[in-house]
């Protein structure tokens, strides 16, 4: 791939001055490819766990245990009302020092890396919104449907998993879609704790090569592409989940 | 002692300005210099938070290596000295707006900056790339290979050290975060400008840390006069002043006084200009 | 045959004693007592708001009661430590609004509870579910979603779904009230077949003709009490209480 395009982009630079250094210099190319993977892993992991947090949180919110409900309310308030950037720094610098680490002589190998903290922090951030989104979906499921499950012997948890959640999920999809698009964009803030994702990497590239406009273009294309894929997938999913004769 | 060389220096500067400046650059002006001499006071912009270059002593007075240099200039001109604390972000504007006559504020000499302010040749100091690490943790640059090293995002040291020594650069938005990460043990070292590291070590907050390596990559520093007076009396005077600082060993002396790690650059300059100094005397 | 509770089939399968139930200030049941024997079909009739739906919802603990006792095969329902799963395995319920799970096909609706709740083998449950769907005359509709079925068809799926749990007693809460007149019959036919097979049934209904034809015993409730009860042959002709008479005159 690199060999295929490097010639073209080197010529482009020499003839026009457009410096897409990531496409013709091996070192920068490697950084760029690494950044793609880091960004993708980060986003996919955060998407997944934020949905898991949302599902568990929405269930806990309807729990008969008061302490659990209060805990959820506190969690949502905290994460909804503080900037994700600050959350990342807080997780990494404050909680990061409280977790176990291995002495490597001069530095410590932490149990949770900056990447790990970014996933945790972003999942909890987007998860707080997902809890609210799923709760709205759950409230849209008629009480009588719940009662039918109850009459068939379902426990609260079984009814949640097999009946309420699948229905609530369909109602929640459009709002979930929005929030997950937001999460893709928020993932760039992981650069604050030195996760070598796309923004972090390209910012370093443009500092080293003074090619800010070119790298900005790449950055935009990358995120526009990611969001487009996500939205496409979500719509397809929404379509597949549509129930014949329902809604 | 300062008086004697100052007269010579000023003489040379005026002669140079008259001899070359008038013909070479039409824009060269001397208004600021004249105004300064007539008010009898030199206003210098210095750092007040960059130990030991310019910082406040316990009584609140601004002191440091660059402050001593400013005092040398005032003494040479026979005027009184006023210090104005400046930041990296506003130091050039202060000079352009006439709030200060001269800026000696740990500024790196870069071509884009030469378009904005009159950076005087020769450079009075150079800093280099170095690291701060826990005492005893690092003995050579090679020790860093494959290990996480904290840095500031966008700094040019990052790529160089990554390529040269194969370190894993962990770059943060600002130095405050990078240094916190070093303190937390998230990386083995913090790579940055040696003068800045020296400044941190001198602050007393980093007792268990050191700057163990030989600096790499000279990064020259420039003091500056207003751009339009660079080729006037003021610029030539400061140029002569800098030659004297180098050739007389004054900068080496100040470096020692303020506990700054001796730089090869200053020694080299002192040796280089020795002959000229003798010649001027 | 005696169960863990010591219940034997010659005792009432459902035994309701002096049940009181309030929603806040409003007392809906004011001391109701009735017995249902195994294999009996009992209809509860009465004006709206008389508490009949509340009464059968108390039998499978969808509503709790404040006072009194409900025994289902000897198991006390009015018990804070009630094992709800045990109770609901014994008691099936069909609702006025069918309440099928809209995201599952008819077959899946029938199969879900035995698989999820009882942990039974999927293949075995599927075979039983297909039999039940045939039984309620919906063969061919196995893969239809509830939204694609008529009200009567949905209600028959709901009956099959309930039967899949192999209950000992079935509760029917005004199961034809929401249906078009044409489809009422097909549901009633299904219930009658169940009754004829010996299923113990408790129905809340407005279908007097059906009640008269199928029920072994009819209870008339008004304002939270049982005003009058008896076998259909005497109940409809020899009602003595003026409230019963007035109700019957309006409805028949």
XYZ file of C-alpha atoms in Angstrom:
780
model
C 0.000 0.000 0.000
C 2.673 2.430 1.106
C 4.913 1.597 -1.837
C 1.988 2.087 -4.149
C 1.128 5.629 -3.065
C 4.396 7.062 -1.768
C 5.652 7.980 -5.220
C 2.560 9.937 -6.081
C 2.504 11.907 -2.839
C 6.219 12.637 -2.953
C 5.732 14.062 -6.453
C 2.710 15.998 -5.267
C 4.822 17.593 -2.543
C 7.708 18.384 -4.859
C 5.539 19.842 -7.581
C 2.740 21.573 -5.652
C 3.994 21.878 -2.076
C 1.043 19.878 -0.749
C 2.801 17.971 1.994
C 0.963 14.733 2.778
C 4.068 13.483 4.540
C 2.176 10.563 6.102
C 1.806 9.053 2.651
C 5.406 9.150 1.493
C 7.674 8.957 4.552
C 7.885 5.529 6.151
C 8.181 6.818 9.727
C 5.139 9.092 9.417
C 3.191 6.413 7.515
C 3.760 3.951 10.355
C 2.599 6.518 12.887
C -0.490 7.210 10.807
C -1.402 3.536 10.430
C -0.906 2.975 14.169
C -3.165 5.941 14.826
C -5.916 4.435 12.668
C -5.877 1.260 14.726
C -5.654 3.041 18.052
C -8.588 5.278 17.100
C -10.651 2.343 15.901
C -9.950 0.221 18.977
C -10.667 3.166 21.217
C -13.947 3.990 19.507
C -15.199 0.423 19.186
C -14.351 -0.385 22.810
C -15.918 2.834 24.103
C -19.034 2.326 21.970
C -19.432 -1.212 23.247
C -18.874 -0.475 26.910
C -20.952 2.701 26.867
C -23.904 0.637 25.640
C -23.219 -1.977 28.329
C -23.080 0.781 30.956
C -26.318 2.199 29.577
C -28.096 -1.155 29.740
C -26.938 -1.980 33.252
C -27.509 1.582 34.432
C -31.054 1.746 33.121
C -31.793 -1.507 34.888
C -30.265 -0.249 38.140
C -32.290 2.953 37.848
C -35.503 0.983 38.079
C -34.202 -1.117 40.937
C -36.259 -1.436 44.102
C -33.058 -0.773 46.079
C -32.939 2.902 46.964
C -29.180 3.076 47.437
C -28.621 1.721 43.945
C -30.981 4.272 42.430
C -29.263 7.102 44.287
C -25.890 5.844 43.114
C -27.102 5.873 39.519
C -28.523 9.369 39.874
C -25.194 10.579 41.265
C -23.269 8.903 38.488
C -25.428 10.456 35.793
C -25.260 13.929 37.311
C -21.488 13.740 37.642
C -20.791 12.567 34.124
C -23.412 14.623 32.362
C -22.495 17.856 34.043
C -18.711 17.822 33.759
C -16.619 18.162 30.601
C -15.333 14.842 29.216
C -11.901 16.417 28.922
C -11.779 17.032 32.661
C -13.078 13.506 33.306
C -10.234 12.055 31.254
C -7.607 14.025 33.161
C -9.241 13.112 36.451
C -9.358 9.413 35.638
C -5.796 9.323 34.367
C -4.016 11.513 36.886
C -6.076 10.936 40.028
C -7.573 7.456 39.769
C -4.583 6.291 37.717
C -2.357 6.796 40.754
C -4.600 4.747 42.998
C -4.500 1.628 40.850
C -1.794 -1.011 41.230
C 1.345 -0.689 39.127
C 4.525 -2.631 38.547
C 7.916 -1.015 39.215
C 9.953 -1.188 36.018
C 12.963 0.648 37.434
C 12.540 4.389 37.085
C 8.967 4.152 35.964
C 5.868 2.064 36.602
C 3.924 -0.132 34.257
C 0.352 0.671 35.298
C -2.336 -1.980 35.446
C -4.529 0.344 33.399
C -2.799 2.162 30.542
C -3.740 5.603 29.278
C -5.637 3.789 26.529
C -7.477 1.795 29.184
C -8.351 4.962 31.078
C -9.578 6.585 27.893
C -11.886 3.631 27.229
C -13.140 3.676 30.823
C -13.629 7.411 30.921
C -15.337 7.676 27.523
C -17.538 4.655 28.260
C -18.749 6.169 31.496
C -19.244 9.551 29.861
C -21.324 8.275 26.949
C -22.816 5.598 29.220
C -24.387 8.270 31.421
C -26.303 9.547 28.412
C -27.117 6.014 27.297
C -28.696 5.285 30.684
C -31.082 8.179 30.162
C -31.751 7.142 26.578
C -32.536 3.561 27.545
C -34.637 4.676 30.477
C -36.804 6.714 28.126
C -37.065 3.616 25.939
C -38.023 1.454 28.899
C -40.680 3.914 29.968
C -42.141 3.612 26.473
C -42.722 -0.139 26.979
C -46.329 -0.534 28.191
C -46.789 -1.603 31.759
C -49.124 -4.367 30.580
C -46.312 -6.002 28.592
C -44.245 -6.135 31.755
C -47.186 -7.574 33.629
C -47.614 -10.299 31.018
C -43.981 -11.306 31.523
C -44.461 -11.217 35.275
C -47.544 -13.424 35.042
C -45.502 -15.949 33.068
C -43.073 -16.215 35.962
C -40.308 -13.933 34.657
C -38.197 -12.287 37.342
C -37.464 -8.569 37.025
C -34.079 -9.292 35.496
C -35.371 -11.963 33.086
C -38.175 -9.683 31.943
C -35.638 -6.882 31.471
C -33.340 -9.002 29.338
C -35.866 -10.871 27.203
C -38.806 -8.531 26.898
C -38.291 -4.956 28.041
C -34.800 -4.291 26.758
C -35.363 -5.580 23.210
C -38.436 -3.361 22.933
C -36.856 -0.376 24.667
C -33.800 -0.742 22.450
C -35.842 -0.216 19.306
C -37.394 2.917 20.718
C -33.991 4.162 21.847
C -32.094 3.626 18.627
C -32.430 7.115 17.086
C -31.289 8.844 20.290
C -28.600 6.220 20.800
C -27.414 6.847 17.276
C -26.882 10.538 18.073
C -25.067 9.843 21.278
C -22.738 7.321 19.689
C -21.863 9.761 16.900
C -21.023 12.190 19.660
C -18.850 9.582 21.310
C -16.844 9.098 18.112
C -16.132 12.808 18.096
C -15.399 12.971 21.828
C -12.874 10.156 21.488
C -10.380 12.687 20.094
C -10.108 14.141 23.594
C -8.075 11.110 24.572
C -5.145 13.079 23.173
C -5.164 14.902 26.529
C -3.816 11.812 28.244
C -1.419 10.925 25.446
C -3.378 8.162 23.756
C -1.800 8.060 20.304
C -5.074 8.247 18.394
C -5.617 10.203 15.191
C -5.761 13.761 16.522
C -2.769 13.223 18.798
C -0.725 11.716 16.004
C -1.594 14.194 13.293
C -1.017 17.125 15.658
C 2.483 15.796 16.251
C 2.946 15.285 12.503
C 1.930 18.834 11.674
C 4.164 20.229 14.432
C 7.098 18.328 13.007
C 6.396 19.099 9.353
C 4.565 22.438 9.390
C 1.770 21.030 7.236
C -1.262 21.926 9.320
C -3.791 22.389 6.465
C -2.984 19.049 4.825
C -3.192 17.101 8.095
C -6.409 18.926 9.052
C -7.931 17.691 5.816
C -6.894 14.117 6.635
C -8.328 14.510 10.121
C -11.669 15.698 8.773
C -11.852 12.947 6.174
C -11.041 10.351 8.808
C -13.805 11.412 11.195
C -16.377 12.111 8.509
C -15.697 8.592 7.216
C -15.951 7.009 10.669
C -19.202 8.762 11.494
C -20.617 7.842 8.085
C -19.819 4.164 8.672
C -21.363 4.286 12.133
C -24.526 6.029 10.963
C -24.854 3.634 8.031
C -24.476 0.648 10.355
C -26.951 2.018 12.866
C -29.558 2.672 10.195
C -29.123 -0.780 8.795
C -29.490 -2.206 12.260
C -32.572 -0.094 12.897
C -34.060 -1.479 9.706
C -33.254 -5.072 10.611
C -34.788 -4.646 14.036
C -38.043 -3.261 12.682
C -40.873 -5.561 13.711
C -43.507 -6.343 11.057
C -46.781 -4.763 11.995
C -45.327 -2.867 14.955
C -44.725 0.857 15.295
C 35.407 47.656 35.141
C 32.109 47.746 33.323
C 32.476 51.481 32.780
C 35.741 51.111 30.917
C 34.615 48.487 28.422
C 31.234 50.103 28.097
C 32.708 53.262 26.720
C 34.579 51.215 24.174
C 31.494 49.175 23.320
C 29.271 52.193 22.959
C 31.900 53.822 20.819
C 32.068 50.818 18.568
C 28.293 50.619 18.331
C 27.866 54.270 17.447
C 30.700 54.042 14.964
C 29.155 50.937 13.430
C 25.760 52.584 13.234
C 27.155 55.682 11.661
C 29.614 53.798 9.477
C 27.429 51.009 8.104
C 23.890 51.397 9.348
C 23.151 54.716 7.681
C 24.065 53.439 4.273
C 22.918 49.828 4.525
C 19.412 50.231 5.877
C 17.362 53.283 5.367
C 14.772 52.202 7.937
C 17.229 51.931 10.792
C 16.020 54.277 13.474
C 17.385 55.395 16.780
C 14.311 56.983 18.374
C 13.887 54.466 21.159
C 17.555 54.601 22.012
C 17.582 58.389 22.080
C 14.430 58.568 24.157
C 15.821 56.020 26.599
C 19.055 57.947 27.012
C 17.221 61.189 27.546
C 14.909 59.703 30.194
C 17.945 58.135 31.832
C 16.234 54.835 32.401
C 16.421 51.448 30.638
C 13.264 49.279 30.697
C 13.994 45.568 30.218
C 11.460 42.773 29.856
C 12.555 39.676 31.781
C 10.968 36.483 33.006
C 9.818 36.485 36.624
C 8.919 32.793 36.832
C 11.866 31.044 35.244
C 14.441 30.196 37.842
C 17.340 30.930 37.710
C 17.064 33.113 34.605
C 14.518 35.554 35.945
C 12.538 34.893 39.097
C 11.407 36.527 42.310
C 13.519 36.101 45.410
C 11.790 35.695 48.798
C 11.469 39.463 49.134
C 9.626 39.654 45.793
C 12.512 41.261 43.918
C 13.172 39.954 40.426
C 16.652 38.449 40.241
C 18.497 35.942 38.064
C 21.038 35.530 35.316
C 19.140 37.573 32.733
C 18.453 40.256 35.347
C 22.203 40.540 35.953
C 22.671 40.893 32.205
C 20.077 43.674 32.125
C 21.927 45.393 34.961
C 25.170 45.144 32.953
C 23.494 46.955 30.071
C 22.126 49.702 32.309
C 25.516 50.149 33.935
C 27.230 50.334 30.547
C 24.818 53.024 29.393
C 25.029 54.841 32.709
C 21.259 54.817 33.186
C 18.985 53.357 35.841
C 17.208 50.015 35.300
C 13.528 49.132 35.409
C 12.437 45.493 35.088
C 9.126 44.489 33.565
C 8.039 40.846 34.008
C 6.992 39.291 30.696
C 5.505 35.978 29.581
C 6.461 33.895 26.576
C 3.117 34.744 25.046
C 3.456 38.532 25.301
C 7.175 39.288 25.326
C 7.395 40.234 21.635
C 4.258 42.381 21.781
C 5.673 44.298 24.759
C 8.726 45.147 22.707
C 6.695 46.096 19.625
C 4.367 48.310 21.676
C 7.256 50.151 23.299
C 6.481 48.926 26.811
C 10.073 47.712 27.049
C 13.306 48.834 25.386
C 15.018 45.475 25.496
C 13.906 41.889 25.949
C 16.065 39.252 27.602
C 13.529 36.563 28.328
C 14.746 33.014 27.530
C 13.533 33.339 23.958
C 14.620 30.800 21.337
C 16.023 32.377 18.184
C 13.747 31.411 15.316
C 13.417 32.794 11.819
C 9.722 33.613 12.218
C 10.524 35.614 15.352
C 13.254 37.544 13.551
C 10.496 39.031 11.401
C 8.817 40.505 14.474
C 11.589 41.679 16.773
C 15.228 42.641 16.371
C 17.104 39.561 17.536
C 20.686 40.560 18.198
C 23.666 38.523 16.979
C 25.508 36.672 18.322
C 23.223 34.500 20.446
C 23.897 34.886 24.130
C 23.066 31.336 25.102
C 21.949 27.998 23.733
C 19.860 25.356 25.305
C 19.577 21.764 24.190
C 17.389 18.720 24.482
C 17.737 16.882 27.743
C 15.697 14.840 30.132
C 14.648 14.977 33.723
C 14.490 11.623 35.470
C 14.485 10.128 38.947
C 17.971 10.182 40.400
C 19.936 7.175 39.191
C 17.263 5.910 36.819
C 18.947 6.951 33.575
C 22.668 6.964 32.767
C 22.706 7.444 29.008
C 20.363 8.255 26.161
C 20.519 4.574 25.207
C 18.937 3.639 28.555
C 15.716 5.136 27.271
C 15.259 2.748 24.357
C 11.793 1.189 24.291
C 10.704 2.984 27.442
C 7.954 5.555 27.888
C 9.248 9.138 27.957
C 6.889 12.033 28.659
C 6.920 15.134 26.523
C 4.864 18.097 25.441
C 2.669 17.738 22.367
C 4.120 19.462 19.334
C 7.645 19.778 20.705
C 10.237 18.976 18.059
C 12.305 16.942 20.549
C 9.687 14.232 20.483
C 10.278 12.983 16.979
C 14.046 13.367 17.234
C 14.350 11.314 20.407
C 11.821 8.784 19.149
C 13.779 8.263 15.951
C 17.250 8.559 17.396
C 16.861 6.470 20.539
C 13.669 4.500 19.911
C 11.882 5.873 22.945
C 8.104 5.684 23.304
C 7.055 9.309 23.468
C 4.007 9.927 25.645
C 3.112 13.524 24.826
C 0.733 15.640 26.857
C -1.027 18.881 26.058
C 1.144 20.928 28.399
C 4.326 20.608 30.411
C 2.371 20.659 33.660
C 0.660 17.385 32.691
C 3.870 15.901 31.312
C 5.742 16.682 34.523
C 2.898 15.335 36.649
C 3.054 12.122 34.650
C 6.800 11.922 35.317
C 6.232 12.495 39.014
C 3.543 9.783 39.026
C 6.016 7.377 37.443
C 4.001 7.071 34.238
C 7.222 7.516 32.278
C 10.896 7.099 32.990
C 11.829 10.627 31.966
C 10.523 13.954 30.714
C 12.221 15.205 27.564
C 12.420 18.951 27.120
C 14.665 21.981 26.881
C 17.603 21.696 29.297
C 17.243 25.265 30.546
C 13.637 24.627 31.456
C 14.575 21.396 33.191
C 17.365 23.262 34.972
C 14.851 25.862 36.027
C 12.565 23.201 37.482
C 15.405 21.480 39.294
C 16.453 24.835 40.760
C 12.933 25.480 42.015
C 13.393 22.938 44.797
C 10.249 20.989 43.917
C 12.169 18.207 42.200
C 14.647 17.052 44.829
C 14.611 13.402 43.802
C 15.142 14.198 40.140
C 18.132 15.085 38.006
C 19.172 16.039 34.481
C 21.670 13.230 33.958
C 22.554 13.409 30.267
C 24.602 15.585 27.948
C 22.298 17.988 26.100
C 21.759 17.464 22.403
C 20.836 19.794 19.555
C 21.786 23.421 20.230
C 18.810 25.721 20.354
C 20.142 29.289 20.334
C 18.567 32.048 22.460
C 18.201 35.604 21.348
C 17.777 38.880 23.173
C 15.943 41.505 21.211
C 15.585 45.220 20.591
C 12.770 46.793 18.562
C 13.017 45.485 14.987
C 13.447 48.958 13.420
C 16.412 49.725 15.724
C 18.283 46.477 15.077
C 20.508 48.202 12.569
C 20.590 51.420 14.545
C 22.732 52.378 17.512
C 20.688 50.283 19.928
C 21.038 47.037 17.961
C 24.731 47.528 17.339
C 25.336 48.424 20.953
C 23.636 45.224 22.145
C 25.572 43.228 19.579
C 28.825 44.637 20.943
C 27.592 44.032 24.461
C 27.005 40.369 23.620
C 30.465 40.007 22.127
C 31.877 41.412 25.344
C 29.724 39.114 27.513
C 31.164 36.153 25.609
C 34.748 37.216 25.238
C 35.193 38.501 28.771
C 33.899 35.268 30.303
C 31.141 37.291 32.000
C 28.385 34.847 30.915
C 30.374 31.871 32.173
C 30.809 33.708 35.440
C 27.084 34.414 35.682
C 26.273 30.830 34.727
C 28.375 29.678 37.638
C 26.867 32.290 39.977
C 23.327 31.069 39.276
C 24.167 27.393 39.405
C 23.367 26.699 35.775
C 24.898 23.592 34.264
C 27.897 24.849 32.200
C 27.204 24.805 28.491
C 29.793 23.968 25.871
C 28.421 26.840 23.767
C 29.483 29.569 26.214
C 32.955 28.106 26.631
C 33.275 27.825 22.879
C 32.163 31.419 22.303
C 34.522 32.723 24.994
C 37.444 30.998 23.295
C 36.372 32.169 19.868
C 36.036 35.854 20.721
C 39.043 36.105 23.012
C 41.231 37.552 20.300
C 38.727 40.199 19.301
C 38.313 41.245 22.907
C 42.026 41.672 23.226
C 42.063 43.620 20.046
C 39.389 46.022 21.251
C 41.249 46.683 24.474
C -51.646 -36.974 45.298
C -50.459 -34.586 47.974
C -48.131 -31.646 47.313
C -45.474 -30.137 49.547
C -48.113 -27.902 51.050
C -50.272 -30.873 51.968
C -52.887 -29.938 49.392
C -54.902 -32.808 47.924
C -57.180 -32.609 44.855
C -60.281 -33.040 46.934
C -59.636 -29.652 48.568
C -60.384 -26.387 46.733
C -57.687 -25.605 44.180
C -58.145 -21.913 44.810
C -59.459 -20.877 48.172
C -60.162 -17.197 48.783
C -61.029 -16.106 52.330
C -62.141 -12.630 53.439
C -59.868 -10.794 51.013
C -59.552 -7.024 51.425
C -57.740 -4.860 48.917
C -57.368 -1.083 48.744
C -55.722 1.229 46.270
C -54.781 4.057 48.608
C -58.026 5.329 50.152
C -60.212 3.360 47.786
C -61.249 -0.050 49.096
C -61.882 -2.273 46.082
C -62.392 -5.647 47.757
C -64.229 -5.656 51.049
C -64.042 -9.226 52.239
C -64.411 -11.669 49.373
C -64.657 -15.416 49.934
C -64.924 -18.101 47.265
C -63.632 -21.577 46.430
C -62.754 -23.143 43.127
C -62.419 -26.908 42.904
C -60.149 -28.709 40.476
C -61.710 -28.896 37.023
C -64.322 -26.281 37.846
C -65.099 -23.333 35.566
C -66.042 -20.257 37.534
C -67.310 -17.026 36.027
C -67.226 -13.746 37.876
C -69.647 -11.157 36.590
C -70.657 -7.747 37.760
C -70.721 -4.078 36.832
C -67.482 -2.263 35.954
C -65.537 -1.226 38.974
C -67.008 -3.909 41.144
C -63.549 -5.360 41.791
C -63.759 -8.538 39.722
C -60.571 -7.922 37.703
C -58.740 -6.934 40.855
C -59.850 -10.152 42.473
C -58.387 -12.461 39.845
C -55.208 -10.382 39.615
C -54.772 -11.030 43.325
C -54.832 -14.773 42.712
C -51.501 -14.722 40.882
C -50.086 -11.890 42.993
C -50.100 -9.212 40.322
C -51.897 -7.251 43.018
C -51.152 -7.738 46.692
C -53.868 -7.810 49.313
C -54.089 -6.092 52.667
C -56.070 -8.663 54.556
C -57.319 -12.219 54.185
C -55.962 -15.354 52.611
C -55.624 -16.755 49.115
C -54.525 -20.383 48.860
C -53.587 -21.831 45.493
C -53.121 -25.568 45.855
C -52.422 -24.874 49.495
C -49.778 -22.191 48.822
C -50.490 -18.933 50.625
C -50.326 -16.001 48.209
C -50.608 -13.343 50.925
C -47.118 -14.022 52.256
C -44.178 -11.624 52.031
C -41.892 -14.608 51.381
C -44.091 -15.899 48.589
C -42.252 -17.905 45.931
C -43.761 -16.127 42.964
C -42.287 -18.498 40.407
C -43.927 -21.518 42.092
C -47.253 -19.691 42.112
C -47.041 -18.572 38.520
C -46.113 -22.016 37.268
C -49.477 -23.134 38.634
C -51.530 -20.138 37.524
C -51.789 -19.017 33.910
C -53.298 -15.677 32.960
C -54.787 -14.160 29.817
C -55.367 -10.416 29.616
C -57.951 -8.212 27.990
C -55.317 -6.576 25.751
C -53.536 -9.911 24.943
C -50.160 -8.317 25.919
C -48.150 -10.444 23.542
C -44.467 -9.647 23.138
C -44.541 -7.652 19.896
C -40.919 -8.363 18.923
C -41.400 -12.135 18.829
C -43.344 -14.335 16.425
C -46.404 -16.255 17.544
C -44.336 -19.410 17.969
C -41.621 -17.575 19.892
C -44.222 -15.972 22.150
C -45.442 -19.427 23.099
C -41.949 -20.829 23.548
C -40.324 -18.012 25.493
C -41.446 -18.567 29.065
C -40.842 -22.341 29.239
C -37.325 -21.816 27.852
C -36.407 -18.665 29.809
C -38.248 -19.263 33.051
C -38.357 -23.044 33.374
C -35.141 -23.687 31.477
C -36.733 -26.443 29.445
C -35.161 -27.930 26.336
C -35.781 -25.743 23.325
C -36.574 -28.518 20.852
C -39.024 -30.150 23.243
C -40.688 -26.782 23.959
C -40.947 -26.039 20.255
C -42.753 -29.296 19.565
C -45.182 -28.543 22.374
C -45.623 -24.954 21.197
C -46.493 -26.085 17.674
C -49.087 -28.473 19.097
C -50.566 -25.661 21.169
C -50.742 -23.348 18.165
C -52.604 -26.043 16.272
C -54.863 -26.471 19.251
C -55.866 -22.797 19.151
C -56.321 -23.211 15.366
C -53.492 -20.964 14.258
C -51.426 -23.369 12.212
C -49.658 -21.414 9.511
C -49.365 -18.338 11.721
C -46.348 -19.612 13.682
C -43.983 -17.116 12.116
C -46.327 -14.129 12.112
C -45.627 -11.250 14.452
C -48.419 -10.110 16.773
C -48.768 -6.908 14.756
C -49.698 -9.029 11.745
C -52.507 -10.905 13.541
C -56.099 -9.930 14.288
C -57.190 -9.345 17.870
C -58.841 -12.756 18.107
C -55.765 -14.456 16.704
C -53.550 -12.591 19.122
C -55.729 -13.577 22.021
C -55.530 -17.229 21.025
C -51.736 -16.962 20.855
C -51.889 -15.476 24.350
C -53.905 -18.478 25.536
C -51.408 -20.853 23.953
C -48.553 -18.909 25.534
C -50.127 -19.319 28.930
C -50.854 -23.015 28.378
C -47.247 -23.654 27.420
C -46.342 -23.285 31.072
C -48.656 -26.226 31.887
C -50.656 -24.347 34.513
C -53.168 -26.026 36.811
C -55.560 -23.093 36.730
C -56.198 -20.437 34.113
C -57.341 -16.883 34.801
C -59.152 -15.020 32.016
C -59.523 -11.300 32.589
C -62.240 -10.007 30.233
C -60.428 -11.660 27.391
C -63.079 -10.876 24.762
C -63.838 -7.310 25.825
C -61.400 -5.751 23.339
C -62.328 -7.969 20.407
C -64.483 -7.390 17.363
C -67.754 -9.311 17.622
C -66.748 -11.661 14.767
C -63.624 -12.798 16.543
C -65.139 -13.159 19.988
C -66.492 -16.537 19.048
C -63.210 -18.095 18.009
C -61.705 -17.195 21.390
C -64.686 -18.504 23.288
C -64.488 -21.751 21.371
C -60.914 -22.171 22.455
C -61.777 -21.535 26.093
C -64.695 -23.914 25.971
C -62.468 -26.664 24.624
C -60.076 -26.039 27.476
C -62.888 -26.224 29.977
C -64.144 -29.441 28.429
C -60.690 -30.952 28.788
C -60.938 -30.365 32.513
C -58.800 -27.229 32.910
C -59.679 -25.278 36.027
C -60.750 -21.822 34.804
C -61.652 -18.570 36.493
C -63.138 -16.038 34.079
C -64.095 -12.425 34.472
C -66.519 -11.863 31.640
C -69.435 -9.957 30.249
C -70.451 -12.808 27.940
C -73.514 -13.997 29.815
C -74.510 -16.591 27.229
C -71.047 -18.072 27.377
C -71.018 -18.017 31.161
C -74.318 -19.747 31.285
C -73.169 -22.434 28.866
C -69.665 -23.139 30.229
C -69.568 -22.210 33.906
C -70.118 -24.571 36.792
C -70.600 -21.660 39.122
C -71.271 -17.961 38.743
C -70.369 -15.202 41.171
C -71.870 -11.747 41.010
C -69.783 -8.969 42.532
C -70.754 -5.405 43.238
C -68.799 -2.719 45.103
C -66.187 -5.107 46.431
C -68.343 -7.888 47.744
C -69.903 -11.035 46.358
C -73.569 -10.279 46.290
C -74.844 -13.621 45.137
C -73.606 -16.823 43.564
C -74.874 -20.150 42.310
C -74.829 -22.618 39.444
C -75.909 -21.020 36.124
C -79.131 -22.899 35.802
C -80.474 -21.264 38.983
C -78.397 -18.072 39.019
C -79.907 -16.547 35.900
C -83.472 -17.417 36.723
C -83.708 -17.297 40.468
C -81.476 -14.368 41.454
C -82.870 -12.881 44.628
C -80.827 -9.766 45.311
C -82.185 -6.588 43.637
C -78.670 -5.582 42.512
C -78.227 -8.869 40.664
C -81.637 -8.565 39.133
C -80.961 -5.047 37.937
C -77.603 -6.051 36.446
C -79.027 -9.071 34.691
C -81.948 -7.116 33.323
C -79.553 -4.610 31.767
C -77.249 -7.146 30.265
C -79.480 -9.962 29.119
